[in-house]
Each structure stands twice: as structure tokens, then as C-alpha cells.
Tab-separated table of C-alpha atoms in Angstrom:
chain	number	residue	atom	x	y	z
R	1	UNK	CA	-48.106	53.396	-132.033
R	2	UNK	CA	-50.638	54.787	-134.426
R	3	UNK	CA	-50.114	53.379	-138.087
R	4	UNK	CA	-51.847	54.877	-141.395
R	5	UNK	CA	-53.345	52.258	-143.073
R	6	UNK	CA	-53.598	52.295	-146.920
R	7	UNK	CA	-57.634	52.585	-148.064
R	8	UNK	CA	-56.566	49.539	-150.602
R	9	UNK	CA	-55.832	47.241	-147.434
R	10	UNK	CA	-57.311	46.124	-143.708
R	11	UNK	CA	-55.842	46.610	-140.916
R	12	UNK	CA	-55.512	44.008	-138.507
R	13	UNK	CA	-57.325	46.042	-135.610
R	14	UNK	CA	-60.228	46.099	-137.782
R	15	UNK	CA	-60.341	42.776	-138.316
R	16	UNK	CA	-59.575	42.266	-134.391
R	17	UNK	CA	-62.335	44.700	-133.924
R	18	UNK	CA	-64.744	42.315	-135.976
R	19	UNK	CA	-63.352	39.386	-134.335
R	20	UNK	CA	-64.145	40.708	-130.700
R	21	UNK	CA	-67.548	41.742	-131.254
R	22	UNK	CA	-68.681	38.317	-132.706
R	23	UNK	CA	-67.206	36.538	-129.640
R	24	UNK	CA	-69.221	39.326	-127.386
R	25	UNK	CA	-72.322	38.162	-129.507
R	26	UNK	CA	-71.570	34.397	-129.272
R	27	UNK	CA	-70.653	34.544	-125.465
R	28	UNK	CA	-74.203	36.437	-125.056
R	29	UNK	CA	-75.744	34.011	-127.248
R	30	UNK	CA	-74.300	30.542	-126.176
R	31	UNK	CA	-75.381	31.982	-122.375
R	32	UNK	CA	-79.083	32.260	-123.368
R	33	UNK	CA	-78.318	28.509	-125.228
R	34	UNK	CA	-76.223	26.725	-123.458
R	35	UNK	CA	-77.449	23.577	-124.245
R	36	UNK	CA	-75.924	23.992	-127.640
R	37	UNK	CA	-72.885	23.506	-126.155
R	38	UNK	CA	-73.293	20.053	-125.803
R	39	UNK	CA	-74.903	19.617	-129.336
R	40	UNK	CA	-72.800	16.887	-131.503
R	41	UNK	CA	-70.188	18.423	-134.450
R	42	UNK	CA	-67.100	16.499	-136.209
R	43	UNK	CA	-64.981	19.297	-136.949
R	44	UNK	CA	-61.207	19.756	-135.751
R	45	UNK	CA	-61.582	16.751	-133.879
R	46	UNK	CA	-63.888	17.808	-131.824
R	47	UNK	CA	-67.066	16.233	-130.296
R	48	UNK	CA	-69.609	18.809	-129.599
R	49	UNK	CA	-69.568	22.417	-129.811
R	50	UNK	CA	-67.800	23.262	-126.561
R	51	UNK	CA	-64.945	21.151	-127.814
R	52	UNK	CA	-64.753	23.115	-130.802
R	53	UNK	CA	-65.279	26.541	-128.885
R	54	UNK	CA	-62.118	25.253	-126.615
R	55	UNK	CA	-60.379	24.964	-129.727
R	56	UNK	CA	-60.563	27.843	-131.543
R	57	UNK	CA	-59.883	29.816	-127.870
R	58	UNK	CA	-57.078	27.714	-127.834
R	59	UNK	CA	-55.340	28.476	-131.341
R	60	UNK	CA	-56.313	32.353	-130.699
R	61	UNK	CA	-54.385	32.371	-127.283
R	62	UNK	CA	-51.330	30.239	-128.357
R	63	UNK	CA	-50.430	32.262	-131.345
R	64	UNK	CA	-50.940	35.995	-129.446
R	65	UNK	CA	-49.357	34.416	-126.565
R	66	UNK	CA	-45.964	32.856	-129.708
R	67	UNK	CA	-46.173	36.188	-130.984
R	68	UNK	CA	-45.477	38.351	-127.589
R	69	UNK	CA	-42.585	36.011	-127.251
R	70	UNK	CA	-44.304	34.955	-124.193
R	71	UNK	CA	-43.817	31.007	-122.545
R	72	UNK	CA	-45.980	28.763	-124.121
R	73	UNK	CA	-46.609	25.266	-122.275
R	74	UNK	CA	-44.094	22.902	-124.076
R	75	UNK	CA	-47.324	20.382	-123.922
R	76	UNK	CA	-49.702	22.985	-125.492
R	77	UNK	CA	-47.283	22.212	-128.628
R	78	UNK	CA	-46.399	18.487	-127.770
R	79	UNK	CA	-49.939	17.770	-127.545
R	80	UNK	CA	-52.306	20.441	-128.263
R	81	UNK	CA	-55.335	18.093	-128.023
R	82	UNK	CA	-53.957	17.161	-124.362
R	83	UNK	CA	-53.366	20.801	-123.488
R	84	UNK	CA	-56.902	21.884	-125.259
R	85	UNK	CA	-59.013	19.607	-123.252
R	86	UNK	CA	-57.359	21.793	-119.791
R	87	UNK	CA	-59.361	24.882	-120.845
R	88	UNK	CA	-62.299	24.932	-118.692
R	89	UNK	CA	-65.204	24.329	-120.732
R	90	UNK	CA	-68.019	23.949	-118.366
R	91	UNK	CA	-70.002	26.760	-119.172
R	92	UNK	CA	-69.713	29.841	-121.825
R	93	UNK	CA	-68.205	32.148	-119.121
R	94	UNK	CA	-65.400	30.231	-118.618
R	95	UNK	CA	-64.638	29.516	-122.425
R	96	UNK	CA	-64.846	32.622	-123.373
R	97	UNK	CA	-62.890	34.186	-120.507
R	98	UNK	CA	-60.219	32.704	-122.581
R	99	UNK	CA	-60.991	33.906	-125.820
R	100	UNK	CA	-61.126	37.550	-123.493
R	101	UNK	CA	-57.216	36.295	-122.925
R	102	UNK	CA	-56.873	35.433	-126.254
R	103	UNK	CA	-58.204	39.131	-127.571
R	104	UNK	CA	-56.006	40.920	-124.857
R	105	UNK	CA	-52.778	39.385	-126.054
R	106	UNK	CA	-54.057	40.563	-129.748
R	107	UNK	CA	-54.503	43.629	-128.642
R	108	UNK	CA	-51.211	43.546	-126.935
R	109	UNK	CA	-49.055	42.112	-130.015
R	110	UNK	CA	-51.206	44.880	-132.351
R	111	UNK	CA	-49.435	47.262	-129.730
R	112	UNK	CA	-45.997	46.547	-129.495
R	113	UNK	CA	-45.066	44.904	-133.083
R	114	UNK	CA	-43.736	47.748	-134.904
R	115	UNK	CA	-44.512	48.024	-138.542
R	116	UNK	CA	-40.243	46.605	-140.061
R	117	UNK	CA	-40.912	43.461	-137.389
R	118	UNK	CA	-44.249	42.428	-139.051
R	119	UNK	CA	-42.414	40.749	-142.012
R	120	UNK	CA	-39.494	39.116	-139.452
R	121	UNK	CA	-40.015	35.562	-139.971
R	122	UNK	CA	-40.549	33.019	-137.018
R	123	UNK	CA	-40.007	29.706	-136.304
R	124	UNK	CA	-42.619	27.609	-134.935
R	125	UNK	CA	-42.096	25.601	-131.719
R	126	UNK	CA	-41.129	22.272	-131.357
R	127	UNK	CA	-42.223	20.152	-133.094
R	128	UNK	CA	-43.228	21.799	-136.330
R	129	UNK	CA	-39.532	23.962	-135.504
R	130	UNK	CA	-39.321	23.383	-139.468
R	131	UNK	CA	-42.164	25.616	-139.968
R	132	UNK	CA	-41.518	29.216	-140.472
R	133	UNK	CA	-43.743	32.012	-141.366
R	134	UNK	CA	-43.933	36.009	-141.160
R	135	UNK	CA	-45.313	37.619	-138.146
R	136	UNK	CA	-47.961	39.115	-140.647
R	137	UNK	CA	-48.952	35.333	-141.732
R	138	UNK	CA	-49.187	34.347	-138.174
R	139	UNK	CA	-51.847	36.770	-137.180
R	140	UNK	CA	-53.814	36.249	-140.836
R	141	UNK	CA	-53.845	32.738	-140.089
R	142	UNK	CA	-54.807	32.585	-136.822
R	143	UNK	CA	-57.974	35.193	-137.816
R	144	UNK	CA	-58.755	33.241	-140.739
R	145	UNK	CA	-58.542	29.936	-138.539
R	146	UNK	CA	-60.994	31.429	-136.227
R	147	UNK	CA	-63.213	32.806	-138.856
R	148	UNK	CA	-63.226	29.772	-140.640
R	149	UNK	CA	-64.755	27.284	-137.708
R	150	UNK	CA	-66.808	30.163	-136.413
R	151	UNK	CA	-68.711	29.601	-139.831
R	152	UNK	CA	-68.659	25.591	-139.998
R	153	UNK	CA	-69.851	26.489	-136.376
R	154	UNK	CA	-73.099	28.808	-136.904
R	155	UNK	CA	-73.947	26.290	-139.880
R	156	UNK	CA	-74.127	22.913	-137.501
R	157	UNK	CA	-75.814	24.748	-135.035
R	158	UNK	CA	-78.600	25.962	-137.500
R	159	UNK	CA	-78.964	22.572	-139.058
R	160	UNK	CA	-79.104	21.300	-135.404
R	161	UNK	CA	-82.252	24.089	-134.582
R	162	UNK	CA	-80.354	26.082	-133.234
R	163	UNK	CA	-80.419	29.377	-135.355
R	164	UNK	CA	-78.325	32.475	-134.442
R	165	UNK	CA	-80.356	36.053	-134.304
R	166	UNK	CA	-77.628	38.258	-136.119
R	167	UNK	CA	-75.448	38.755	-139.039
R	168	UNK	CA	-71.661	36.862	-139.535
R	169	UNK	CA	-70.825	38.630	-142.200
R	170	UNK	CA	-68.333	41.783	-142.208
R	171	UNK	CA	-70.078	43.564	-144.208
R	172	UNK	CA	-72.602	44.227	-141.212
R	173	UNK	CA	-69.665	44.749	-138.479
R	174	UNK	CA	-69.246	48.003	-137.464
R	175	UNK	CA	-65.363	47.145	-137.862
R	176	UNK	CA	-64.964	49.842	-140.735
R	177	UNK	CA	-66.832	51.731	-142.538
């Protein structure tokens, strides 16, 4: 399905687009520093860093997978900490393997969601059932989720020495133009 997109808006490939070349970066980077992984970091409830990593892979896969209609583990949503501590997180290949899942099920929901189903609204899974949002919100928030600790990320890891050698910000992504 191709879709036009309006020059006053972004398109959520773009974004995807953004989103997969800073995890290419990151995997590339967190192999050449993988002691990092193991530096401290109090964000999300998470330990160190590759607790963190784990769960923002996490988030990214359980939404895509939500949003294909796909089976999700009944204990990824009963207890997501539970479930998050399954993802193999003992070294950056295997992390981001995931978040390689994670961008293939994006790629596949960008795919097959036609443009009338991206307002349908969804109900969450048991046991936030009572939450419902847009197909449109889903995918926002799960990009801004990932955006968002990818940033508190970089920052601890600069403050703990460890300083990245490229750009975050969009404006540099070769995303759009």
C-alpha cells in the first residue's frame, strides 16, 4: 500500500526509518562497549543499562506484535517486569535481535493497516482492558516511549564516561529530507 503523505505531517515510516537506524548505531556501538551494559541507571525500573535496553525492546515488540492482532503472552501483560526479564540480555546481539523483531512487526503493521483502520480504537489487554486508544496513538506512543528512554539513555551513559560518537537528533537522520 503506498500512501501520500501530507508535507504538513510525518509519516510513521519515516519516523520507523529514524527509529531503525539509531538501533543499527546503538547495536554497533554497545558491541564496541559492552561494558556499558552493565553500567548502573534508575529509570523504568531498571538496574543497569541492559535492563533498560530489554525494556524498551520489550514495549516496541508487544505493541507491533497488539497491533498485528498477533498472541501476546497473557504474562507479558500480567507481569511485564516478569516477562521482560525472559528477553535474553547477555550480550547486545541478542537484545537487539529483538528490537530486529520488534522493527519487523513495525514494518509489518505499517504494511497491512490501511489508512480508515488507523483511527479504529483498541482495547488494551487484560488488565488495563479499560484502556482504549486509536491504532494511530498506539504506534505514536510506543515511538515516543522508545525515543524518550533512548535519550534518558545516551545522557546516563555520557555522565557515566561513556560518550556516544554520533548525532540523536532527527534533524541529522537521513529519515526525510
Amino acid at each position: 500500500m503506498t500512501t501520500t503523505i501530507s508535507r504538513n505531517s510525518v509519516g510513521f515510516s519515516e519516523l520507523l526509518d529514524h527509529t531503525q537506524q539509531e538501533s543499527r548505531r546503538w547495536h554497533d556501538w554497545f558491541n564496541q562497549h559492552s561494558q556499558a551494559l552493565d553500567v548502573p541507571i534508575d529509570i523504568a525500573g531498571s538496574a543497569t543499562v541492559r535492563d533498560l535496553l530489554s525494556h524498551i525492546v520489550f514495549v516496541d515488540l508487544l505493541f507491533a506484535e497488539w497491533l498485528l492482532g498477533e498472541s501476546i503472552t497473557l504474562a507479558a501483560i500480567i507481569d511485564p517486569v516478569r516477562f521482560n526479564n525472559s528477553i535474553d540480555k547477555t550480550s547486545p546481539d541478542a537484545i537487539f535481535s529483538v528490537a530486529d523483531s520488534a522493527l519487523l512487526a513495525w514494518r509489518k503493521v505499517l504494511e497491512k493497516t490501511h489508512d480508515e483502520k488507523w483511527d479504529e480504537i483498541m482495547s488494551f489487554p487484560a488488565p488495563t482492558k479499560n484502556m482504549k486508544a486509536s491504532r494511530r496513538k498506539c504506534f505514536t506512543h510506543a515511538f515516543l516511549h522508545g525515543t524518550r528512554h533512548w535519550a534518558q539513555l545516551a545522557t546516563t551513559l555520557r555522565q557515566a564516561g561513556y560518550k556516544q560518537d554520533w548525532q540523536h537528533d532527527f534533524i541529522f537522520s537521513p529519515a526525510m529530507q
